């Protein structure tokens, strides 16, 4: 059972453009939504995270938008750079479930010059 | 500060064999979680260890087992390997006993291929 659905599977964006990755969840017990970035040969690394008490969180060029009623959240990468080319995973965890993460299926982002 | 390290990097086994994967947690971290990442998929939680005790388990059969040692390093053991066990196995360590919001720091993974 896929509890966190992620789209698109792959994305090509021109340098300087905006990259948008979407996730939807089913379990209303989820209460923490991090995004992880994974480069080839490396493990995932925490990029930015949000809790549902806010609708948006911004850190540099990275913004999470959160829609609690729709059970959806998205990652926006502004001014996308070739160095942003990586696989991005959304994830979720439950307050009563410790820090165990349920991941989406991943989005492979390529930023072209 | 040393990050999470895993060994070996790659491993090839045949069906029915047993395998042991190793993880050294980041300095000061007392909790280790293991995830399986099949090709083209997101990581799936296998189990977590805190102070040498299992602290939660995902939907994996008992042939997946683990250990945590007093220095907080950990092993993942898989018995009776199946073809579907081929995946990248990720270890993640965290500082706060696996508490909610406790950030997990991932190692580079061990790529297991079962033939």
CSV table of C-alpha atoms in Angstrom, one decimal:
chain,number,residue,atom,x,y,z
A,1,UNK,CA,0.0,0.0,0.0
A,2,UNK,CA,1.5,3.2,-1.2
A,3,UNK,CA,0.8,5.8,1.5
A,4,UNK,CA,2.7,8.7,-0.2
A,5,UNK,CA,2.2,9.2,-3.9
A,6,UNK,CA,4.7,11.3,-5.7
A,7,UNK,CA,4.7,12.9,-9.2
A,8,UNK,CA,6.2,13.3,-11.7
A,9,UNK,CA,8.5,10.3,-11.9
A,10,UNK,CA,11.0,12.4,-13.9
A,11,UNK,CA,11.4,16.1,-14.7
A,12,UNK,CA,13.6,18.1,-17.0
A,13,UNK,CA,13.9,21.9,-16.4
A,14,UNK,CA,15.9,24.5,-18.0
A,15,UNK,CA,18.5,26.4,-15.9
A,16,UNK,CA,16.9,29.3,-14.1
A,17,UNK,CA,13.4,27.7,-14.3
A,18,UNK,CA,11.1,26.5,-11.5
A,19,UNK,CA,11.0,22.8,-10.7
A,20,UNK,CA,7.8,21.6,-9.1
A,21,UNK,CA,7.3,18.1,-7.5
A,22,UNK,CA,4.0,17.0,-6.0
A,23,UNK,CA,3.1,14.6,-3.3
A,24,UNK,CA,-0.2,13.3,-1.9
A,25,UNK,CA,-0.8,11.3,1.3
A,26,UNK,CA,-3.6,9.2,2.5
A,27,UNK,CA,-3.0,8.7,6.2
A,28,UNK,CA,-4.2,11.7,8.2
A,29,UNK,CA,-2.0,10.7,11.1
A,30,UNK,CA,1.0,11.9,9.2
A,31,UNK,CA,2.2,15.1,10.9
A,32,UNK,CA,5.7,15.8,9.5
A,33,UNK,CA,6.7,16.0,5.9
A,34,UNK,CA,10.4,16.2,5.0
A,35,UNK,CA,11.9,16.3,1.5
A,36,UNK,CA,15.1,14.4,0.8
A,37,UNK,CA,17.6,14.9,-2.0
A,38,UNK,CA,19.7,12.0,-3.2
A,39,UNK,CA,22.7,12.2,-5.6
A,40,UNK,CA,24.0,9.2,-7.4
A,41,UNK,CA,26.0,7.0,-5.1
A,42,UNK,CA,24.9,8.8,-2.0
A,43,UNK,CA,22.3,8.3,0.6
A,44,UNK,CA,19.3,10.7,0.8
A,45,UNK,CA,19.9,13.9,2.7
A,46,UNK,CA,17.3,16.1,4.4
A,47,UNK,CA,16.6,19.2,2.3
A,48,UNK,CA,13.6,20.9,3.9
A,49,UNK,CA,10.7,19.9,6.0
A,50,UNK,CA,7.2,21.2,7.1
A,51,UNK,CA,4.6,20.5,9.7
A,52,UNK,CA,0.9,21.0,8.7
A,53,UNK,CA,0.4,23.9,11.1
A,54,UNK,CA,1.9,26.1,8.3
A,55,UNK,CA,1.0,26.3,4.7
A,56,UNK,CA,4.4,27.2,3.4
A,57,UNK,CA,8.1,27.0,4.3
A,58,UNK,CA,10.9,28.6,2.4
A,59,UNK,CA,14.6,28.0,2.7
A,60,UNK,CA,16.7,29.7,0.1
A,61,UNK,CA,15.6,28.6,-3.3
A,62,UNK,CA,13.5,25.7,-1.9
A,63,UNK,CA,9.9,26.1,-0.8
A,64,UNK,CA,7.4,23.6,0.5
A,65,UNK,CA,3.7,24.4,-0.1
A,66,UNK,CA,1.2,22.4,2.1
A,67,UNK,CA,-2.5,21.9,1.6
A,68,UNK,CA,-3.9,20.0,4.6
A,69,UNK,CA,-7.5,19.8,3.4
A,70,UNK,CA,-6.3,18.3,0.1
A,71,UNK,CA,-3.6,16.1,1.8
A,72,UNK,CA,-1.1,17.4,-0.7
A,73,UNK,CA,2.3,19.1,-0.5
A,74,UNK,CA,4.8,20.2,-3.1
A,75,UNK,CA,8.4,21.2,-3.4
A,76,UNK,CA,9.3,24.2,-5.5
A,77,UNK,CA,12.9,24.8,-6.6
A,78,UNK,CA,13.3,28.4,-7.8
A,79,UNK,CA,16.1,29.4,-10.2
A,80,UNK,CA,16.9,25.7,-10.8
A,81,UNK,CA,20.6,25.0,-11.3
A,82,UNK,CA,22.4,22.0,-12.9
A,83,UNK,CA,23.8,21.2,-9.4
A,84,UNK,CA,20.1,20.6,-8.4
A,85,UNK,CA,20.0,17.5,-10.7
A,86,UNK,CA,19.3,14.7,-8.3
A,87,UNK,CA,16.4,12.4,-7.2
A,88,UNK,CA,14.0,14.0,-4.8
A,89,UNK,CA,11.9,12.1,-2.3
A,90,UNK,CA,9.0,13.4,-0.3
A,91,UNK,CA,8.3,11.6,3.0
A,92,UNK,CA,6.0,11.6,6.0
A,93,UNK,CA,6.0,10.5,9.6
A,94,UNK,CA,3.5,10.2,12.3
A,95,UNK,CA,3.8,11.8,15.7
A,96,UNK,CA,3.2,8.4,17.5
A,97,UNK,CA,5.5,6.6,15.1
A,98,UNK,CA,8.8,8.1,16.1
A,99,UNK,CA,11.0,9.2,13.3
A,100,UNK,CA,10.3,6.3,11.0
A,101,UNK,CA,9.7,7.6,7.5
A,102,UNK,CA,7.3,6.6,4.7
A,103,UNK,CA,8.8,7.7,1.4
A,104,UNK,CA,7.3,8.6,-2.0
A,105,UNK,CA,8.6,6.9,-5.1
A,106,UNK,CA,11.0,9.7,-6.0
A,107,UNK,CA,11.4,12.2,-8.8
A,108,UNK,CA,14.5,12.3,-11.0
A,109,UNK,CA,15.2,16.0,-11.7
A,110,UNK,CA,17.5,17.0,-14.5
A,111,UNK,CA,18.4,20.7,-14.9
A,112,UNK,CA,19.7,21.5,-18.4
A,113,UNK,CA,21.9,24.4,-19.4
B,1,UNK,CA,32.6,14.6,12.4
B,2,UNK,CA,32.3,11.3,10.6
B,3,UNK,CA,29.1,10.6,8.8
B,4,UNK,CA,27.2,7.3,8.5
B,5,UNK,CA,29.3,4.6,6.8
B,6,UNK,CA,28.2,1.3,5.4
B,7,UNK,CA,30.1,-1.8,4.2
B,8,UNK,CA,30.4,-3.4,1.8
B,9,UNK,CA,29.6,-1.0,-1.0
B,10,UNK,CA,28.4,-3.7,-3.3
B,11,UNK,CA,27.6,-7.4,-2.8
B,12,UNK,CA,26.5,-10.2,-5.1
B,13,UNK,CA,24.8,-13.3,-3.6
B,14,UNK,CA,22.8,-16.2,-4.9
B,15,UNK,CA,19.3,-17.3,-4.0
B,16,UNK,CA,19.1,-19.0,-0.6
B,17,UNK,CA,22.3,-17.6,0.7
B,18,UNK,CA,22.6,-15.4,3.8
B,19,UNK,CA,24.1,-11.9,3.9
B,20,UNK,CA,25.3,-9.4,6.6
B,21,UNK,CA,25.5,-5.7,6.0
B,22,UNK,CA,27.2,-3.3,8.4
B,23,UNK,CA,26.6,0.3,9.4
B,24,UNK,CA,28.5,2.7,11.6
B,25,UNK,CA,26.4,5.5,12.9
B,26,UNK,CA,27.3,9.2,12.9
B,27,UNK,CA,29.3,10.2,16.0
B,28,UNK,CA,27.1,10.6,19.0
B,29,UNK,CA,24.0,9.0,17.4
B,30,UNK,CA,22.4,6.3,19.4
B,31,UNK,CA,19.7,5.1,17.0
B,32,UNK,CA,20.0,3.2,13.7
B,33,UNK,CA,17.3,2.6,11.1
B,34,UNK,CA,17.5,0.4,8.1
B,35,UNK,CA,15.7,1.0,4.8
B,36,UNK,CA,15.4,-1.1,1.6
B,37,UNK,CA,15.4,0.9,-1.6
B,38,UNK,CA,14.4,-1.1,-4.7
B,39,UNK,CA,15.4,0.2,-8.1
B,40,UNK,CA,13.2,3.2,-9.0
B,41,UNK,CA,11.4,3.2,-5.7
B,42,UNK,CA,11.6,5.2,-2.5
B,43,UNK,CA,13.3,3.7,0.6
B,44,UNK,CA,11.1,1.4,2.7
B,45,UNK,CA,11.5,1.1,6.5
B,46,UNK,CA,12.8,-2.3,7.7
B,47,UNK,CA,13.4,-1.7,11.4
B,48,UNK,CA,15.1,0.6,13.9
B,49,UNK,CA,17.4,-0.1,16.8
B,50,UNK,CA,17.9,2.0,19.9
B,51,UNK,CA,20.2,1.1,22.7
B,52,UNK,CA,20.6,-2.4,21.3
B,53,UNK,CA,16.9,-3.1,21.3
B,54,UNK,CA,14.5,-3.2,18.3
B,55,UNK,CA,12.4,-0.1,18.3
B,56,UNK,CA,9.9,-0.7,15.6
B,57,UNK,CA,9.7,-2.8,12.5
B,58,UNK,CA,8.2,-2.4,9.1
B,59,UNK,CA,6.4,-4.9,6.9
B,60,UNK,CA,9.4,-7.2,6.3
B,61,UNK,CA,9.5,-11.0,7.1
B,62,UNK,CA,11.5,-12.4,10.0
B,63,UNK,CA,14.3,-13.5,7.7
B,64,UNK,CA,15.3,-9.9,8.0
B,65,UNK,CA,17.0,-9.4,11.3
B,66,UNK,CA,19.3,-7.0,12.9
B,67,UNK,CA,21.6,-6.2,15.8
B,68,UNK,CA,22.9,-3.0,17.4
B,69,UNK,CA,26.2,-3.0,19.3
B,70,UNK,CA,27.2,-1.0,22.4
B,71,UNK,CA,29.1,1.5,20.2
B,72,UNK,CA,25.7,2.0,18.3
B,73,UNK,CA,27.0,0.4,15.1
B,74,UNK,CA,24.5,-2.1,13.5
B,75,UNK,CA,24.2,-5.1,11.3
B,76,UNK,CA,21.4,-6.1,9.0
B,77,UNK,CA,21.1,-9.9,8.3
B,78,UNK,CA,19.0,-11.4,5.6
B,79,UNK,CA,18.6,-15.2,5.5
B,80,UNK,CA,17.3,-17.3,2.6
B,81,UNK,CA,17.9,-14.6,0.0
B,82,UNK,CA,15.3,-14.1,-2.7
B,83,UNK,CA,15.7,-12.4,-6.1
B,84,UNK,CA,13.4,-9.6,-4.8
B,85,UNK,CA,15.9,-8.8,-2.1
B,86,UNK,CA,18.1,-7.1,-4.7
B,87,UNK,CA,18.1,-3.5,-3.7
B,88,UNK,CA,20.1,-0.7,-2.1
B,89,UNK,CA,20.1,-1.1,1.7
B,90,UNK,CA,20.3,2.2,3.5
B,91,UNK,CA,21.3,2.8,7.1
B,92,UNK,CA,20.3,6.0,8.8
B,93,UNK,CA,21.4,7.2,12.2
B,94,UNK,CA,19.7,9.7,14.5
B,95,UNK,CA,20.5,11.4,17.8
B,96,UNK,CA,17.4,11.3,19.9
B,97,UNK,CA,16.3,7.7,20.4
B,98,UNK,CA,14.1,7.7,17.3
B,99,UNK,CA,11.9,10.5,18.6
B,100,UNK,CA,9.4,12.1,16.3
B,101,UNK,CA,11.1,15.0,14.3
B,102,UNK,CA,14.5,13.5,15.1
B,103,UNK,CA,16.4,13.9,11.8
B,104,UNK,CA,17.8,10.8,10.2
B,105,UNK,CA,21.2,11.0,8.5
B,106,UNK,CA,21.7,8.4,5.8
B,107,UNK,CA,24.7,6.5,4.7
B,108,UNK,CA,25.6,5.8,1.0
B,109,UNK,CA,24.1,2.3,1.1
B,110,UNK,CA,25.0,-1.2,0.2
B,111,UNK,CA,24.0,-2.4,-3.2
B,112,UNK,CA,22.9,-6.1,-2.9
B,113,UNK,CA,22.4,-8.1,-6.0
B,114,UNK,CA,20.8,-11.6,-5.7
B,115,UNK,CA,21.3,-13.9,-8.7
